[in-house]
Amino acid sequence: MVTALYPGSFDPVTVGHVDIASRAAIQFEKLVVAVYDTPSKNLLFTTDEREQLMKDACSHISNVEVVRFSGLVVRFAKDIGAGAIVRGLRSGSDFEYEFDMAFMNRKLEPEVDLVCFMTSQDYMFVSASLLKEVARLGGDIKDMVPPNVAEAVYSKFGLPVRDG
Ligand code: ADP
């Protein structure tokens, strides 16, 4: 049985991320969800916030551990004894990105493999970056994020939580 690592920015965690984590946790003995400390992206949430939101969102999955990490994903995978990196695929563009990254990662660390999970149909249009834009403009994001997250996103934009 193998420990797997599910890395990401998770800014913030969405229902799509939780779906991938839940399904990966069935296939692996242990799943370490790792919140990337320093992605090359503009972030809405701090690492502490992203980590805590992910912990709350995954608290119902017993074999999931949420941690933070920095540096190379494959090196971190090796350090924690993970044999596989889990990623989610929504579209051809996700595939292209993961395809390139997989070859680079294999060159760096041949013992760590990549396992991609296809998004569930209900979540294929859920994207952390798009939902932040929707929330910023006052749109309804509650179906796209776990219950604890919607409130956190609206409050970042100084907006009241929507109830309907
Ligand atoms: P990144 O790690 O590239 O910064 P994210 O933190 O947004 O991206 O996502 C982490 C992983 O989850 C990536 O593999 C991404 O493709 C996947 N993912 C994001 N949203 C969804 C979704 N709605 N369904 C399935 N997988 C998703």
PDB file of C-alpha atoms and ligand atoms in Angstrom:
ATOM      1  CA  MET A   1       0.000   0.000   0.000  1.00  0.00           C
ATOM      2  CA  VAL A   2       1.206   3.450  -0.908  1.00  0.00           C
ATOM      3  CA  THR A   3       1.118   6.902   0.618  1.00  0.00           C
ATOM      4  CA  ALA A   4       0.152   9.547  -1.944  1.00  0.00           C
ATOM      5  CA  LEU A   5       0.717  13.276  -1.966  1.00  0.00           C
ATOM      6  CA  TYR A   6      -1.938  15.684  -3.271  1.00  0.00           C
ATOM      7  CA  PRO A   7      -0.191  19.049  -3.678  1.00  0.00           C
ATOM      8  CA  GLY A   8      -1.749  22.344  -4.689  1.00  0.00           C
ATOM      9  CA  SER A   9      -2.182  26.023  -3.983  1.00  0.00           C
ATOM     10  CA  PHE A  10      -5.736  25.472  -2.774  1.00  0.00           C
ATOM     11  CA  ASP A  11      -6.471  29.226  -2.745  1.00  0.00           C
ATOM     12  CA  PRO A  12      -9.057  28.387  -1.491  1.00  0.00           C
ATOM     13  CA  VAL A  13     -10.074  24.720  -1.340  1.00  0.00           C
ATOM     14  CA  THR A  14     -13.085  23.983  -3.577  1.00  0.00           C
ATOM     15  CA  VAL A  15     -15.603  21.138  -3.767  1.00  0.00           C
ATOM     16  CA  GLY A  16     -13.569  19.896  -6.763  1.00  0.00           C
ATOM     17  CA  HIS A  17     -10.441  19.574  -4.597  1.00  0.00           C
ATOM     18  CA  VAL A  18     -12.363  17.801  -1.804  1.00  0.00           C
ATOM     19  CA  ASP A  19     -13.846  15.393  -4.353  1.00  0.00           C
ATOM     20  CA  ILE A  20     -10.377  14.482  -5.637  1.00  0.00           C
ATOM     21  CA  ALA A  21      -9.039  14.112  -2.062  1.00  0.00           C
ATOM     22  CA  SER A  22     -11.989  11.879  -1.054  1.00  0.00           C
ATOM     23  CA  ARG A  23     -11.587   9.630  -4.077  1.00  0.00           C
ATOM     24  CA  ALA A  24      -7.800   9.418  -3.775  1.00  0.00           C
ATOM     25  CA  ALA A  25      -8.129   8.575  -0.068  1.00  0.00           C
ATOM     26  CA  ILE A  26     -10.090   5.453  -1.058  1.00  0.00           C
ATOM     27  CA  GLN A  27      -7.318   4.269  -3.363  1.00  0.00           C
ATOM     28  CA  PHE A  28      -4.334   4.924  -1.103  1.00  0.00           C
ATOM     29  CA  GLU A  29      -3.564   3.896   2.445  1.00  0.00           C
ATOM     30  CA  LYS A  30      -2.759   7.467   3.371  1.00  0.00           C
ATOM     31  CA  LEU A  31      -3.200  10.742   1.497  1.00  0.00           C
ATOM     32  CA  VAL A  32      -1.120  13.758   2.438  1.00  0.00           C
ATOM     33  CA  VAL A  33      -2.746  16.950   1.145  1.00  0.00           C
ATOM     34  CA  ALA A  34       0.019  19.522   0.902  1.00  0.00           C
ATOM     35  CA  VAL A  35      -0.667  23.241   0.670  1.00  0.00           C
ATOM     36  CA  TYR A  36       2.043  24.934  -1.358  1.00  0.00           C
ATOM     37  CA  ASP A  37       3.634  27.727   0.654  1.00  0.00           C
ATOM     38  CA  THR A  38       5.050  29.791  -2.188  1.00  0.00           C
ATOM     39  CA  PRO A  39       3.273  29.253  -5.514  1.00  0.00           C
ATOM     40  CA  SER A  40       4.048  31.666  -8.337  1.00  0.00           C
ATOM     41  CA  LYS A  41       0.518  33.042  -8.197  1.00  0.00           C
ATOM     42  CA  ASN A  42      -1.210  35.965  -6.571  1.00  0.00           C
ATOM     43  CA  LEU A  43      -2.890  34.529  -3.520  1.00  0.00           C
ATOM     44  CA  LEU A  44      -6.031  35.634  -1.703  1.00  0.00           C
ATOM     45  CA  PHE A  45      -5.358  33.568   1.431  1.00  0.00           C
ATOM     46  CA  THR A  46      -2.235  33.163   3.555  1.00  0.00           C
ATOM     47  CA  THR A  47      -0.666  29.731   3.887  1.00  0.00           C
ATOM     48  CA  ASP A  48      -2.078  29.422   7.431  1.00  0.00           C
ATOM     49  CA  GLU A  49      -5.563  30.214   6.160  1.00  0.00           C
ATOM     50  CA  ARG A  50      -5.346  27.852   3.175  1.00  0.00           C
ATOM     51  CA  GLU A  51      -4.056  25.078   5.424  1.00  0.00           C
ATOM     52  CA  GLN A  52      -6.798  25.598   8.028  1.00  0.00           C
ATOM     53  CA  LEU A  53      -9.590  25.772   5.419  1.00  0.00           C
ATOM     54  CA  MET A  54      -8.289  22.526   3.890  1.00  0.00           C
ATOM     55  CA  LYS A  55      -8.075  20.851   7.324  1.00  0.00           C
ATOM     56  CA  ASP A  56     -11.692  21.776   8.049  1.00  0.00           C
ATOM     57  CA  ALA A  57     -12.836  20.639   4.598  1.00  0.00           C
ATOM     58  CA  CYS A  58     -11.107  17.219   4.892  1.00  0.00           C
ATOM     59  CA  SER A  59     -11.804  16.562   8.585  1.00  0.00           C
ATOM     60  CA  HIS A  60     -14.338  13.840   7.669  1.00  0.00           C
ATOM     61  CA  ILE A  61     -11.716  11.772   5.779  1.00  0.00           C
ATOM     62  CA  SER A  62      -9.832   9.712   8.339  1.00  0.00           C
ATOM     63  CA  ASN A  63      -6.727   8.826   6.299  1.00  0.00           C
ATOM     64  CA  VAL A  64      -6.062  12.368   5.064  1.00  0.00           C
ATOM     65  CA  GLU A  65      -3.390  14.521   6.657  1.00  0.00           C
ATOM     66  CA  VAL A  66      -3.101  18.194   5.692  1.00  0.00           C
ATOM     67  CA  VAL A  67       0.332  19.820   5.790  1.00  0.00           C
ATOM     68  CA  ARG A  68       2.118  22.715   4.116  1.00  0.00           C
ATOM     69  CA  PHE A  69       5.249  22.505   2.027  1.00  0.00           C
ATOM     70  CA  SER A  70       7.678  24.596   0.032  1.00  0.00           C
ATOM     71  CA  GLY A  71      10.241  23.720  -2.613  1.00  0.00           C
ATOM     72  CA  LEU A  72      10.084  20.928  -5.157  1.00  0.00           C
ATOM     73  CA  VAL A  73       6.982  18.733  -5.031  1.00  0.00           C
ATOM     74  CA  VAL A  74       8.892  15.549  -5.900  1.00  0.00           C
ATOM     75  CA  ARG A  75      11.495  16.193  -3.238  1.00  0.00           C
ATOM     76  CA  PHE A  76       8.781  16.692  -0.654  1.00  0.00           C
ATOM     77  CA  ALA A  77       7.071  13.479  -1.864  1.00  0.00           C
ATOM     78  CA  LYS A  78      10.321  11.570  -1.404  1.00  0.00           C
ATOM     79  CA  ASP A  79      10.902  13.107   2.037  1.00  0.00           C
ATOM     80  CA  ILE A  80       7.516  11.905   3.326  1.00  0.00           C
ATOM     81  CA  GLY A  81       7.763   8.487   1.659  1.00  0.00           C
ATOM     82  CA  ALA A  82       4.985   9.129  -0.880  1.00  0.00           C
ATOM     83  CA  GLY A  83       5.147   6.879  -3.953  1.00  0.00           C
ATOM     84  CA  ALA A  84       2.618   8.850  -5.969  1.00  0.00           C
ATOM     85  CA  ILE A  85       1.565  12.413  -6.620  1.00  0.00           C
ATOM     86  CA  VAL A  86      -2.178  12.918  -7.092  1.00  0.00           C
ATOM     87  CA  ARG A  87      -3.561  15.619  -9.362  1.00  0.00           C
ATOM     88  CA  GLY A  88      -7.028  16.367 -10.715  1.00  0.00           C
ATOM     89  CA  LEU A  89      -7.867  16.883 -14.387  1.00  0.00           C
ATOM     90  CA  ARG A  90     -10.716  19.059 -15.612  1.00  0.00           C
ATOM     91  CA  SER A  91      -9.785  19.761 -19.175  1.00  0.00           C
ATOM     92  CA  GLY A  92      -7.275  19.402 -21.959  1.00  0.00           C
ATOM     93  CA  SER A  93      -5.345  22.352 -20.596  1.00  0.00           C
ATOM     94  CA  ASP A  94      -4.995  20.685 -17.165  1.00  0.00           C
ATOM     95  CA  PHE A  95      -3.785  17.584 -19.008  1.00  0.00           C
ATOM     96  CA  GLU A  96      -1.151  19.478 -21.005  1.00  0.00           C
ATOM     97  CA  TYR A  97       0.173  21.101 -17.860  1.00  0.00           C
ATOM     98  CA  GLU A  98       0.312  17.818 -15.918  1.00  0.00           C
ATOM     99  CA  PHE A  99       1.841  16.000 -18.885  1.00  0.00           C
ATOM    100  CA  ASP A 100       4.783  18.423 -19.091  1.00  0.00           C
ATOM    101  CA  MET A 101       5.165  18.508 -15.316  1.00  0.00           C
ATOM    102  CA  ALA A 102       5.104  14.699 -15.073  1.00  0.00           C
ATOM    103  CA  PHE A 103       8.092  14.328 -17.387  1.00  0.00           C
ATOM    104  CA  MET A 104      10.035  17.000 -15.568  1.00  0.00           C
ATOM    105  CA  ASN A 105       9.204  15.388 -12.207  1.00  0.00           C
ATOM    106  CA  ARG A 106      10.148  11.935 -13.455  1.00  0.00           C
ATOM    107  CA  LYS A 107      13.512  13.266 -14.545  1.00  0.00           C
ATOM    108  CA  LEU A 108      14.055  14.784 -11.112  1.00  0.00           C
ATOM    109  CA  GLU A 109      12.735  11.830  -9.127  1.00  0.00           C
ATOM    110  CA  PRO A 110      12.017   8.631 -11.101  1.00  0.00           C
ATOM    111  CA  GLU A 111      10.637   6.742  -8.096  1.00  0.00           C
ATOM    112  CA  VAL A 112       7.659   9.069  -7.603  1.00  0.00           C
ATOM    113  CA  ASP A 113       4.823   8.449 -10.057  1.00  0.00           C
ATOM    114  CA  LEU A 114       1.837  10.589 -11.058  1.00  0.00           C
ATOM    115  CA  VAL A 115      -1.782   9.503 -10.648  1.00  0.00           C
ATOM    116  CA  CYS A 116      -4.430  11.765 -12.176  1.00  0.00           C
ATOM    117  CA  PHE A 117      -8.097  11.616 -11.233  1.00  0.00           C
ATOM    118  CA  MET A 118     -10.670  12.845 -13.708  1.00  0.00           C
ATOM    119  CA  THR A 119     -12.949  15.491 -12.237  1.00  0.00           C
ATOM    120  CA  SER A 120     -16.506  14.536 -11.378  1.00  0.00           C
ATOM    121  CA  GLN A 121     -18.979  15.963 -13.878  1.00  0.00           C
ATOM    122  CA  ASP A 122     -20.573  18.282 -11.322  1.00  0.00           C
ATOM    123  CA  TYR A 123     -17.235  19.937 -10.590  1.00  0.00           C
ATOM    124  CA  MET A 124     -15.641  20.265 -13.996  1.00  0.00           C
ATOM    125  CA  PHE A 125     -16.278  24.035 -14.136  1.00  0.00           C
ATOM    126  CA  VAL A 126     -15.232  24.694 -10.555  1.00  0.00           C
ATOM    127  CA  SER A 127     -12.013  26.697 -10.444  1.00  0.00           C
ATOM    128  CA  ALA A 128     -10.485  28.457  -7.439  1.00  0.00           C
ATOM    129  CA  SER A 129      -9.374  31.435  -9.533  1.00  0.00           C
ATOM    130  CA  LEU A 130     -12.734  31.900 -11.274  1.00  0.00           C
ATOM    131  CA  LEU A 131     -14.798  31.590  -8.129  1.00  0.00           C
ATOM    132  CA  LYS A 132     -12.713  34.315  -6.446  1.00  0.00           C
ATOM    133  CA  GLU A 133     -13.559  36.608  -9.335  1.00  0.00           C
ATOM    134  CA  VAL A 134     -17.264  35.709  -9.086  1.00  0.00           C
ATOM    135  CA  ALA A 135     -17.262  36.321  -5.315  1.00  0.00           C
ATOM    136  CA  ARG A 136     -15.418  39.622  -5.700  1.00  0.00           C
ATOM    137  CA  LEU A 137     -18.203  40.798  -7.992  1.00  0.00           C
ATOM    138  CA  GLY A 138     -20.879  39.676  -5.529  1.00  0.00           C
ATOM    139  CA  GLY A 139     -21.861  36.402  -7.256  1.00  0.00           C
ATOM    140  CA  ASP A 140     -22.966  33.247  -5.498  1.00  0.00           C
ATOM    141  CA  ILE A 141     -20.168  30.711  -4.891  1.00  0.00           C
ATOM    142  CA  LYS A 142     -21.748  28.531  -2.235  1.00  0.00           C
ATOM    143  CA  ASP A 143     -22.110  25.465  -4.500  1.00  0.00           C
ATOM    144  CA  MET A 144     -18.425  25.669  -5.458  1.00  0.00           C
ATOM    145  CA  VAL A 145     -16.780  25.563  -2.035  1.00  0.00           C
ATOM    146  CA  PRO A 146     -17.176  23.724   1.280  1.00  0.00           C
ATOM    147  CA  PRO A 147     -19.505  25.599   3.688  1.00  0.00           C
ATOM    148  CA  ASN A 148     -16.674  27.105   5.769  1.00  0.00           C
ATOM    149  CA  VAL A 149     -14.938  28.555   2.724  1.00  0.00           C
ATOM    150  CA  ALA A 150     -17.655  30.775   1.193  1.00  0.00           C
ATOM    151  CA  GLU A 151     -17.764  32.970   4.298  1.00  0.00           C
ATOM    152  CA  ALA A 152     -13.959  33.295   4.320  1.00  0.00           C
ATOM    153  CA  VAL A 153     -13.892  34.344   0.649  1.00  0.00           C
ATOM    154  CA  TYR A 154     -16.636  36.974   0.985  1.00  0.00           C
ATOM    155  CA  SER A 155     -15.034  38.436   4.076  1.00  0.00           C
ATOM    156  CA  LYS A 156     -11.711  38.848   2.202  1.00  0.00           C
ATOM    157  CA  PHE A 157     -13.585  41.089  -0.228  1.00  0.00           C
ATOM    158  CA  GLY A 158     -15.400  42.905   2.582  1.00  0.00           C
ATOM    159  CA  LEU A 159     -18.724  41.514   1.399  1.00  0.00           C
ATOM    160  CA  PRO A 160     -21.544  40.082   3.524  1.00  0.00           C
ATOM    161  CA  VAL A 161     -22.131  36.334   3.336  1.00  0.00           C
ATOM    162  CA  ARG A 162     -24.940  35.543   0.888  1.00  0.00           C
ATOM    163  CA  ASP A 163     -27.668  33.329   2.281  1.00  0.00           C
ATOM    164  CA  GLY A 164     -29.481  32.344  -0.840  1.00  0.00           C
TER     165      GLY A 164
HETATM  166  P1  ADP B   1      -2.238  24.374  -8.622  1.00  0.00           P
HETATM  167  O1  ADP B   1      -1.761  23.251  -7.767  1.00  0.00           O
HETATM  168  O2  ADP B   1      -1.860  24.183 -10.051  1.00  0.00           O
HETATM  169  O3  ADP B   1      -1.948  25.725  -8.054  1.00  0.00           O
HETATM  170  P2  ADP B   1      -4.947  24.171  -7.577  1.00  0.00           P
HETATM  171  O4  ADP B   1      -4.463  24.381  -6.196  1.00  0.00           O
HETATM  172  O5  ADP B   1      -6.096  25.022  -8.009  1.00  0.00           O
HETATM  173  O6  ADP B   1      -3.836  24.270  -8.690  1.00  0.00           O
HETATM  174  O7  ADP B   1      -5.423  22.671  -7.764  1.00  0.00           O
HETATM  175  C1  ADP B   1      -4.721  21.567  -7.254  1.00  0.00           C
HETATM  176  C2  ADP B   1      -5.061  20.342  -8.090  1.00  0.00           C
HETATM  177  O8  ADP B   1      -6.481  20.107  -8.090  1.00  0.00           O
HETATM  178  C3  ADP B   1      -4.677  20.432  -9.575  1.00  0.00           C
HETATM  179  O9  ADP B   1      -4.301  19.140  -9.996  1.00  0.00           O
HETATM  180  C4  ADP B   1      -5.952  20.862 -10.259  1.00  0.00           C
HETATM  181  O10 ADP B   1      -5.995  20.467 -11.610  1.00  0.00           O
HETATM  182  C5  ADP B   1      -6.962  20.075  -9.427  1.00  0.00           C
HETATM  183  N1  ADP B   1      -8.289  20.667  -9.482  1.00  0.00           N
HETATM  184  C6  ADP B   1      -8.630  21.955  -9.296  1.00  0.00           C
HETATM  185  N2  ADP B   1      -9.966  22.141  -9.425  1.00  0.00           N
HETATM  186  C7  ADP B   1     -10.488  20.911  -9.716  1.00  0.00           C
HETATM  187  C8  ADP B   1     -11.799  20.418  -9.996  1.00  0.00           C
HETATM  188  N3  ADP B   1     -12.865  21.227 -10.006  1.00  0.00           N
HETATM  189  N4  ADP B   1     -11.943  19.091 -10.268  1.00  0.00           N
HETATM  190  C9  ADP B   1     -10.863  18.286 -10.280  1.00  0.00           C
HETATM  191  N5  ADP B   1      -9.600  18.676 -10.028  1.00  0.00           N
HETATM  192  C10 ADP B   1      -9.407  19.971  -9.755  1.00  0.00           C
END
